[in-house]
Short mmCIF file of C-alpha atoms in Angstrom, two decimals:
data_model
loop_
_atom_site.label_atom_id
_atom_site.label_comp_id
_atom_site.label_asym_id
_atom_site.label_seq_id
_atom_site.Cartn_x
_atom_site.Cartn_y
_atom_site.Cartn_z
CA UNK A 18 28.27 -73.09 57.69
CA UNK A 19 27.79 -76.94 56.71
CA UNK A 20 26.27 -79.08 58.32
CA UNK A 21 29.33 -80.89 59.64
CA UNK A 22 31.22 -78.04 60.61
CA UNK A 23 27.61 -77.09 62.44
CA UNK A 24 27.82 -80.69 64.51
CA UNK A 25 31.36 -80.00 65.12
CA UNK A 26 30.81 -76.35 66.36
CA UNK A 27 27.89 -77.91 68.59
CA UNK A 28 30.34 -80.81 69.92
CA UNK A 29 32.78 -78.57 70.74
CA UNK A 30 30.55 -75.78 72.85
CA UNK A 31 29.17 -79.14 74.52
CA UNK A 32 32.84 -80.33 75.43
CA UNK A 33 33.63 -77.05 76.52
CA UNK A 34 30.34 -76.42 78.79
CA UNK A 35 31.60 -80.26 80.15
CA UNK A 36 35.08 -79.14 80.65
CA UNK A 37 34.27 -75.93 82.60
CA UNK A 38 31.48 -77.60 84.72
CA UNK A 39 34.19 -80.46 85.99
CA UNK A 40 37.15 -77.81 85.94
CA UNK A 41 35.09 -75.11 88.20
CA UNK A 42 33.52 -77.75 90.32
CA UNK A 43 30.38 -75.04 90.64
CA UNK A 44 28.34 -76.07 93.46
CA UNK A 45 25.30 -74.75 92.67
CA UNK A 46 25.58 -74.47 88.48
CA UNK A 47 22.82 -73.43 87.29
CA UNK A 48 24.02 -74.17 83.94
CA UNK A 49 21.10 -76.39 82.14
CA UNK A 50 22.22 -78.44 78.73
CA UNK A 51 21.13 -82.15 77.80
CA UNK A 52 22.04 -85.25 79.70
CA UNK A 53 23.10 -88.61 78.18
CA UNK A 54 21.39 -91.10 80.70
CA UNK A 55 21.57 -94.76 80.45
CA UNK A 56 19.52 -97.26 81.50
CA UNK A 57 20.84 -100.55 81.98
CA UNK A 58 21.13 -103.64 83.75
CA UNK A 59 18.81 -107.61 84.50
CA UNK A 60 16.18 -106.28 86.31
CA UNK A 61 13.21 -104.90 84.97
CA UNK A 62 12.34 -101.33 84.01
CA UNK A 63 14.97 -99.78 81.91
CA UNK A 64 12.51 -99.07 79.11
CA UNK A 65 9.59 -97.93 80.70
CA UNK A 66 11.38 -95.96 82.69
CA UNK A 67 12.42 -94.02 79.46
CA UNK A 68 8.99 -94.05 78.61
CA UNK A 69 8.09 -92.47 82.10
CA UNK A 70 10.34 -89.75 80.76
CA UNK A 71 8.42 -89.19 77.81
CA UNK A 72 5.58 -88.84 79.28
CA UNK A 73 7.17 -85.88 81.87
CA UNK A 74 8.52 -84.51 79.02
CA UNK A 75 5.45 -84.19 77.29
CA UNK A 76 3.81 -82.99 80.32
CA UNK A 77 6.40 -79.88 79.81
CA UNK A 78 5.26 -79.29 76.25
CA UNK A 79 9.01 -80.93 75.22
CA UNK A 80 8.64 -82.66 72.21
CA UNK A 81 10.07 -86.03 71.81
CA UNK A 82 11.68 -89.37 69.47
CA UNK A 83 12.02 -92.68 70.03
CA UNK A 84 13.78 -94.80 68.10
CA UNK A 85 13.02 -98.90 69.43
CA UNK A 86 16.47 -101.07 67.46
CA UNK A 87 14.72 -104.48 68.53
CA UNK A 88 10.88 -104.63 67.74
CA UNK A 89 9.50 -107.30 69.26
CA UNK A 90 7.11 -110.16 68.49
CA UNK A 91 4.11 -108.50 69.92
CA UNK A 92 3.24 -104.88 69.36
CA UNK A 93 3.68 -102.77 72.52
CA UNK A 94 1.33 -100.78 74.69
CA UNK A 95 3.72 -97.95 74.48
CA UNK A 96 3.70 -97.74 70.71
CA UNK A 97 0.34 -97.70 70.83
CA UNK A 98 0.15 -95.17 73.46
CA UNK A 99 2.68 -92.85 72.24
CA UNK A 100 1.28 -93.12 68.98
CA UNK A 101 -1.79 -91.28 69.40
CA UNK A 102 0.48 -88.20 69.67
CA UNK A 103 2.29 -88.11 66.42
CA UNK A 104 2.94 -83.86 66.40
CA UNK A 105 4.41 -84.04 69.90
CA UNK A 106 6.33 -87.57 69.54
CA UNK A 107 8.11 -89.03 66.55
CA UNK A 108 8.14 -93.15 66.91
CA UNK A 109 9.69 -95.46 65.01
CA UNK A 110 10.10 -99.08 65.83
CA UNK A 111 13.05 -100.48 63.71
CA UNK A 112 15.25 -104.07 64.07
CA UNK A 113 12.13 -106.27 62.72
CA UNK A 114 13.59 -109.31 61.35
CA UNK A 115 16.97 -109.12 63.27
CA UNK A 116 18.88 -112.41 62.58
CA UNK A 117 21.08 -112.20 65.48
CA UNK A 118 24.12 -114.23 64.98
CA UNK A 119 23.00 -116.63 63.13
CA UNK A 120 22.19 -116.60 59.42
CA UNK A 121 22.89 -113.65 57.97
CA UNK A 122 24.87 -110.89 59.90
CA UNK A 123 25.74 -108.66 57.09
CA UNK A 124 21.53 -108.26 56.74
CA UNK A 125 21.83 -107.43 60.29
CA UNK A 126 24.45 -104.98 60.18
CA UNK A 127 22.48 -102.98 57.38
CA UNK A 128 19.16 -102.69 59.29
CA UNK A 129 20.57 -101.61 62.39
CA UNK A 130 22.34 -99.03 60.06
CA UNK A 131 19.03 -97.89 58.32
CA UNK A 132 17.65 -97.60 62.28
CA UNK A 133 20.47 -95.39 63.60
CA UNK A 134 20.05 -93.25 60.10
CA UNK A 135 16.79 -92.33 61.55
CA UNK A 136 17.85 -92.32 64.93
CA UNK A 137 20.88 -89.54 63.33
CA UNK A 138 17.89 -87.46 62.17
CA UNK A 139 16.36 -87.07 64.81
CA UNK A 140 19.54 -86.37 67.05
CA UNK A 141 20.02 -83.63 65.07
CA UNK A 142 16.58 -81.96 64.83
CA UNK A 143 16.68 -79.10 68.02
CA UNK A 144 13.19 -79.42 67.80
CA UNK A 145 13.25 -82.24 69.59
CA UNK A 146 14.14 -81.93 73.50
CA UNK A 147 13.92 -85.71 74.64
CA UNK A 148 15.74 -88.47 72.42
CA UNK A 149 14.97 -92.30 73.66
CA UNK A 150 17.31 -94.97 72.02
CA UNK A 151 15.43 -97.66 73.36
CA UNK A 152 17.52 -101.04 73.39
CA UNK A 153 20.45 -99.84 71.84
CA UNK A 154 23.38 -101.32 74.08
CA UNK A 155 22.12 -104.43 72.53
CA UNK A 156 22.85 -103.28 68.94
CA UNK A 157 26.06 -101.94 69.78
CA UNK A 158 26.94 -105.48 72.24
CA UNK A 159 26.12 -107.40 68.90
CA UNK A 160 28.60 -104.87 66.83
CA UNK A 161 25.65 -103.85 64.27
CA UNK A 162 26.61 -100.71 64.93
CA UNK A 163 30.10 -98.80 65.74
CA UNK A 164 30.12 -97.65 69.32
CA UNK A 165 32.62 -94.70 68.15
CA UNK A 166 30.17 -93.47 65.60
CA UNK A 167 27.17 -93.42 67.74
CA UNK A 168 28.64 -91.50 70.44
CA UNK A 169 30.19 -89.30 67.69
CA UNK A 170 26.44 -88.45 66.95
CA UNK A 171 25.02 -88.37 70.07
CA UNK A 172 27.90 -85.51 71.41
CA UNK A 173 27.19 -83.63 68.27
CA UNK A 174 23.27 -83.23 69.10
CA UNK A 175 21.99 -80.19 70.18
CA UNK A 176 23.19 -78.77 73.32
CA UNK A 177 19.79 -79.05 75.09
CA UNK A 178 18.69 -82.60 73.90
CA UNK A 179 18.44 -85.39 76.53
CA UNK A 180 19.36 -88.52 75.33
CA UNK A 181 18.16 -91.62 77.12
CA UNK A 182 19.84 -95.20 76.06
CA UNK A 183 18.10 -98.53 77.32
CA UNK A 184 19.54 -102.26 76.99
CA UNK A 185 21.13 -104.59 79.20
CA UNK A 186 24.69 -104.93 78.72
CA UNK A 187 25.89 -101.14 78.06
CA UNK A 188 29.42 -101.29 77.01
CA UNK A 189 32.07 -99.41 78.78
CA UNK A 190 32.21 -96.43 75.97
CA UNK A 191 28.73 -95.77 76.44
CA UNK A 192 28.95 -95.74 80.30
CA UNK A 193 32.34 -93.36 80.28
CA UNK A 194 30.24 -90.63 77.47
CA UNK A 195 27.21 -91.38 80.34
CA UNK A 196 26.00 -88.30 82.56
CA UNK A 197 24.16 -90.51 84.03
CA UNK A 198 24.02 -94.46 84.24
CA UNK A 199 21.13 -96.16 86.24
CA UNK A 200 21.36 -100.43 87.00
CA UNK A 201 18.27 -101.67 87.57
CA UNK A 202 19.06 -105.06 88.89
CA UNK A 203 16.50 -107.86 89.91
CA UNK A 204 15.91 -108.46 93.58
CA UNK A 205 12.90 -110.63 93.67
CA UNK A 206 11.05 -112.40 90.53
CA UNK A 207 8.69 -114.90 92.41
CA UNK A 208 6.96 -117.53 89.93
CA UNK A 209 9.50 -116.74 87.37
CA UNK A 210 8.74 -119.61 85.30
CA UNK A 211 5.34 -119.98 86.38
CA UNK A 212 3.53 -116.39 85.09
CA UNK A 213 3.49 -115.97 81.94
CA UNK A 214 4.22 -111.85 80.78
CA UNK A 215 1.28 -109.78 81.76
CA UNK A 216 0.21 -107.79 79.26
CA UNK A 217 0.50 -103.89 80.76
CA UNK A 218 3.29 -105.17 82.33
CA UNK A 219 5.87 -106.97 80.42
CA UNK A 220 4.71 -105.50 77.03
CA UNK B 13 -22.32 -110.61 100.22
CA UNK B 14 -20.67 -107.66 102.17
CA UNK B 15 -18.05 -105.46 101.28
CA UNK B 16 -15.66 -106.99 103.42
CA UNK B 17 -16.95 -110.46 102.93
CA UNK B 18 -15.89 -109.81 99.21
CA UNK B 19 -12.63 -108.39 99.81
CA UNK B 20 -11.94 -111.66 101.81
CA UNK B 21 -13.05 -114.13 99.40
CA UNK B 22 -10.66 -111.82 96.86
CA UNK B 23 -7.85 -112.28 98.91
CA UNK B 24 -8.44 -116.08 99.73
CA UNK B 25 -8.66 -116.47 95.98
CA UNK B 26 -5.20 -114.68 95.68
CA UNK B 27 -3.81 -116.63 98.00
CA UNK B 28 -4.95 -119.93 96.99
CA UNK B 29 -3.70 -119.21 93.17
CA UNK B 30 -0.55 -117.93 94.75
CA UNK B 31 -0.10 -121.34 96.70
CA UNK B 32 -0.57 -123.36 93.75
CA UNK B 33 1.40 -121.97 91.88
CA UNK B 34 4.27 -122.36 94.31
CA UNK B 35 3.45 -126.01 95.06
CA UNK B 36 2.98 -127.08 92.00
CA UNK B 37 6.08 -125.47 90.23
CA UNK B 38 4.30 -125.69 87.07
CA UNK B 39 7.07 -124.58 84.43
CA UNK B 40 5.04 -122.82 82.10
CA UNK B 41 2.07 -121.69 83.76
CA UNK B 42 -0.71 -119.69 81.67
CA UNK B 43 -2.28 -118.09 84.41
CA UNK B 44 -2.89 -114.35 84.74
CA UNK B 45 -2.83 -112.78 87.56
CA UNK B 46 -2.08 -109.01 89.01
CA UNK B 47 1.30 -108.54 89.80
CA UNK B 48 2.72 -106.19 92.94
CA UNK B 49 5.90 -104.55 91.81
CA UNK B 50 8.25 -103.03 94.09
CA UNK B 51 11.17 -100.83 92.47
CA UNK B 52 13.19 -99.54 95.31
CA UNK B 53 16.65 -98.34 95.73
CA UNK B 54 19.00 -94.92 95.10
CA UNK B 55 18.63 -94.80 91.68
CA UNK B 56 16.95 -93.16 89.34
CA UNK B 57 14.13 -94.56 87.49
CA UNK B 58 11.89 -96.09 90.42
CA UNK B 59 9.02 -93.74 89.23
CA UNK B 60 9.47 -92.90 85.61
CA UNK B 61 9.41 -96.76 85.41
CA UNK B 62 5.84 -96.53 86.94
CA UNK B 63 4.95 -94.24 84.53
CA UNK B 64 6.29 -95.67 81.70
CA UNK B 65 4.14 -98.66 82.92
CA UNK B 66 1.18 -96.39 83.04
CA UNK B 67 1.56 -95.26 79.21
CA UNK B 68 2.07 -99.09 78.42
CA UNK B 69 -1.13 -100.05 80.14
CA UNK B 70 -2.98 -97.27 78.78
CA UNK B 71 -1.98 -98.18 74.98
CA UNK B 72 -3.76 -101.83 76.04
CA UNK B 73 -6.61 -99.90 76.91
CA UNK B 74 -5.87 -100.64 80.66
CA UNK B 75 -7.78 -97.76 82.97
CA UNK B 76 -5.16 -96.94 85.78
CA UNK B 77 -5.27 -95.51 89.14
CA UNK B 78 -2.59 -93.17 90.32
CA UNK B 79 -1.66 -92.04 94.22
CA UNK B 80 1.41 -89.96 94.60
CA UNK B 81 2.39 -89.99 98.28
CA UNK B 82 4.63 -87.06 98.45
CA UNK B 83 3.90 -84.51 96.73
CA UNK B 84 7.60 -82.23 95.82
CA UNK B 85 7.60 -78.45 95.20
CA UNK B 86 7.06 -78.31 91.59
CA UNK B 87 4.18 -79.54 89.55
CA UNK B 88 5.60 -82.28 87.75
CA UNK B 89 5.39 -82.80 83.53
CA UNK B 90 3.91 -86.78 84.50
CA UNK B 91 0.93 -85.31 86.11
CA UNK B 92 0.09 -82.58 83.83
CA UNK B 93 0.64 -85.04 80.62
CA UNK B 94 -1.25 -87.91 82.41
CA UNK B 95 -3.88 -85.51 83.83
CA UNK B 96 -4.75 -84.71 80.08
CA UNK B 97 -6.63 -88.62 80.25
CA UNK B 98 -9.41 -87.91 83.18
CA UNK B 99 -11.55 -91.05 81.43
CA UNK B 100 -8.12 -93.70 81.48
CA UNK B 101 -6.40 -92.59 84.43
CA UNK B 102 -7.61 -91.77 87.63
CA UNK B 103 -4.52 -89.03 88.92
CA UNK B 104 -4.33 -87.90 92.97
CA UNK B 105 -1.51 -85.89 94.32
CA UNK B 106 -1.72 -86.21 97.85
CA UNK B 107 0.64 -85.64 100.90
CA UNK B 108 0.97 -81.80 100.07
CA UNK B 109 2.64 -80.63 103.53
CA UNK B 110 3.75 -83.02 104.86
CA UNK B 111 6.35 -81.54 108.27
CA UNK B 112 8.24 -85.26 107.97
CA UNK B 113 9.40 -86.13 111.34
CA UNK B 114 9.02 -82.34 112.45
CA UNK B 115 6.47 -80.39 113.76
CA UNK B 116 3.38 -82.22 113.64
CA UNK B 117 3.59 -86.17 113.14
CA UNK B 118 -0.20 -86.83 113.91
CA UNK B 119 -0.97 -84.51 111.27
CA UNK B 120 1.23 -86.33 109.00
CA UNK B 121 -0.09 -89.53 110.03
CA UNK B 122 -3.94 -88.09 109.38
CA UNK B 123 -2.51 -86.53 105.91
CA UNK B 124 -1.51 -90.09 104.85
CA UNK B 125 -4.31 -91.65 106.06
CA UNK B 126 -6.46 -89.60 103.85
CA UNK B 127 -4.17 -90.49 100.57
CA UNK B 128 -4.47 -94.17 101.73
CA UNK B 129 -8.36 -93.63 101.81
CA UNK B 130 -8.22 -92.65 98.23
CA UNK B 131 -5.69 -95.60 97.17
CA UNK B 132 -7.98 -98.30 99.20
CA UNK B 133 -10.69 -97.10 96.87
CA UNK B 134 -8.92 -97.89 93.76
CA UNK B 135 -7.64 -100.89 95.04
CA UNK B 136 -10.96 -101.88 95.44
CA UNK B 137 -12.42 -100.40 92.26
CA UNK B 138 -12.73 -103.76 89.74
CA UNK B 139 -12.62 -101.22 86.55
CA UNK B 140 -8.92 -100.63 87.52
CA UNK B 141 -6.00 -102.97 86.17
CA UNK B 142 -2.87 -100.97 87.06
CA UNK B 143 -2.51 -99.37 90.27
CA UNK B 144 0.48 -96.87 91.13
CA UNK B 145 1.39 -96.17 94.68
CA UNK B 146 4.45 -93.66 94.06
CA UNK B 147 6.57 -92.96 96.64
CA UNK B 148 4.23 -95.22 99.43
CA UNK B 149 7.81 -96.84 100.47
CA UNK B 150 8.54 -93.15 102.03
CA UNK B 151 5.07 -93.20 103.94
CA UNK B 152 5.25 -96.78 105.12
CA UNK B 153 9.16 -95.93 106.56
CA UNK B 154 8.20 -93.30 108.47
CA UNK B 155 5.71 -95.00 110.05
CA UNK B 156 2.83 -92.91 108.87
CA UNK B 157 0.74 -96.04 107.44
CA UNK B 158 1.00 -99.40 109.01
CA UNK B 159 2.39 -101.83 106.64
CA UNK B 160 0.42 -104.77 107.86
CA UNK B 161 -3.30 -102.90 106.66
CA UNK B 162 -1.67 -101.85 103.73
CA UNK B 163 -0.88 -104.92 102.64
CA UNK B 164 -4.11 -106.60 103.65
CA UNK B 165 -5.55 -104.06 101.23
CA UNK B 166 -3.12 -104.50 98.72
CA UNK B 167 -3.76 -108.17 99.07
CA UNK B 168 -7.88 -107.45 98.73
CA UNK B 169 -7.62 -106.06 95.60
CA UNK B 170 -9.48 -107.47 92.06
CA UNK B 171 -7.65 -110.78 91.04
CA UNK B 172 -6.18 -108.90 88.22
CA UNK B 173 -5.19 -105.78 89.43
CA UNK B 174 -1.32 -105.16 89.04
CA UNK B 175 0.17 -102.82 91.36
CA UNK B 176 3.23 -100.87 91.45
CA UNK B 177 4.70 -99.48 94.44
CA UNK B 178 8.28 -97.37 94.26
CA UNK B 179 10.20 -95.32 97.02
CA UNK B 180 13.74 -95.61 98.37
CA UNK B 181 13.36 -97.81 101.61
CA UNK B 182 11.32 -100.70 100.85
CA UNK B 183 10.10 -102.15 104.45
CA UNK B 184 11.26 -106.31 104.31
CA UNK B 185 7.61 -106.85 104.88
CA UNK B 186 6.85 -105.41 101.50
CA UNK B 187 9.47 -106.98 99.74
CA UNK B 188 8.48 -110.22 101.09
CA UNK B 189 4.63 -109.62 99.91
CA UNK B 190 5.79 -108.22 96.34
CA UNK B 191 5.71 -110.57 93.29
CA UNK B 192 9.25 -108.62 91.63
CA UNK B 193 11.16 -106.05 93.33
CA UNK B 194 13.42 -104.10 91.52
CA UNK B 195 16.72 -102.05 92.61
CA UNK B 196 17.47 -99.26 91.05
CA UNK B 197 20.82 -98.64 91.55
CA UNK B 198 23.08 -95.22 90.75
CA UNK B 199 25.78 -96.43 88.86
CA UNK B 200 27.19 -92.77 87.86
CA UNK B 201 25.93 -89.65 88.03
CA UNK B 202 28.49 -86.83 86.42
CA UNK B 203 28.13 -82.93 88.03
CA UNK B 204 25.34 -84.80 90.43
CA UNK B 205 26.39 -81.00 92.55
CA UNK B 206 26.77 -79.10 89.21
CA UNK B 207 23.65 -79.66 87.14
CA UNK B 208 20.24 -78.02 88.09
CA UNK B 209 17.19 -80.36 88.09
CA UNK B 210 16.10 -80.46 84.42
CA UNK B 211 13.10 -80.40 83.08
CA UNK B 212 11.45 -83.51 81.74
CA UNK B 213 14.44 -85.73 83.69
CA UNK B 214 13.98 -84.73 87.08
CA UNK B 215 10.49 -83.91 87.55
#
């Protein structure tokens, strides 16, 4: 079987397994197969609360990939954290040098293209049982990327992966495909302007 | 200088930094100082956030204190993975039987006295920069610690401690105390009745 007709096969058993779940309305399913859960929203904690995951998911021997679509200025304490365990978690930190719409958006459009190429791997590795797309909304608000496409990849992934997306901004698409969608919306940010970002914190 | 002498002279320091800060608006203030966060609401997130803060702190080579108020059924994969770091983080599972407002409250009460004990310690513990209280809302709103000496102690800690506490229910005495509060809001959550707990999402 090739490979495509082996995503296809997998998208369709996942469709179906969707289908019957919603159609049966079972009560007490004790069906188990990989959530899509997104993360988005102003307030703080859409990333590390993916990160949170990895670290339960590593705590159940499940081994994990992170793809990060906007790197930063400064390097992150996760990266450095998660790093340490290169056999249990594959991390790759992509997006450096993102133009945003300004100069060049064609450049743009080709990096976040190289980042969801790696991203595409690792969806399709059933090694891997935990799948963080960490700022990706923003990629696909900016149009780097075709919303269409990435979905298209993400169903096709094996049927036990979870998938977690972070970024403010999630467009509708991504929310409909969603098992699960989490806001996390800002009550309370005293000295806003005041603090500058805490490392540990912020970063 | 006594114990309690120095936790006051802490918190007066707190305070007065706190104070200035608000009186003098100063837009782009370079002072560091702990943080409390609050993440609160329905949603998912409000703990896997914490941890996710905990992994982020660790790769700054941050040493971090955790309490976990309630302690559910199953082991979870955030204690065993974080467990694996006895030097970096300092990991207590407390409030195992609690009856809730059953059978026994004083016993409750004394059970979450005793995990307080343990969190007052690291709170007071100057080697410790990130503090999580997980799932101390739940304690606090049923009454089984009194907010005001939690917050005193909260307040007591090292000038640079940052502390994160998460639970549905934040009390309005908390949220008033906390630096940022987050909601974590459930935007969608497909076959919430259908799907089992999984593994490495859930718990």
């Amino acid at each position: 079987m090739s490979e495509s007709a082996a995503r296809d096969e997998r998208h369709k058993a996942r469709m179906q397994r969707k289908k019957a779940l919603i159609d049966e309305k079972i009560a007490q399913a004790q069906d188990e197969y990989g959530l899509l859960l997104v993360h988005s929203g102003n307030g703080k904690g859409k990333s590390s609360s993916a990160f949170g995951m990895v670290a339960r998911a590593l705590g159940h021997g499940i081994k994990v990939g992170v793809v990060q679509f906007i790197k930063g200025a400064a390097s992150t304490g996760e990266e450095a954290f998660f790093r340490r365990f290169p056999e249990e978690v594959s991390y790759h930190v992509m997006g450096e040098g993102f133009t945003w719409e300004t100069q060049d958006r064609q450049r743009d459009i080709d990096k976040a293209g190289e980042a969801w190429a790696v991203a595409r791997q690792l969806l399709n590795d059933p090694q891997i049982g935990l799948m963080v797309l960490d700022e990706l909304n923003i990629a696909l608000k900016h149009g780097y990327l075709e919303l269409d496409a990435v979905l298209a990849d993400i169903e096709a992934r094996p049927l036990l992966q979870h998938v977690v997306v972070t970024g403010r901004g999630a467009l509708p698409g991504m929310i409909e495909a969603a098992d699960t969608v989490t806001e996390m919306s800002l009550v309370k940010h005293a000295f806003k302007a005041g603090v500058k970002a805490q490392k540990g914190i912020e970063f």
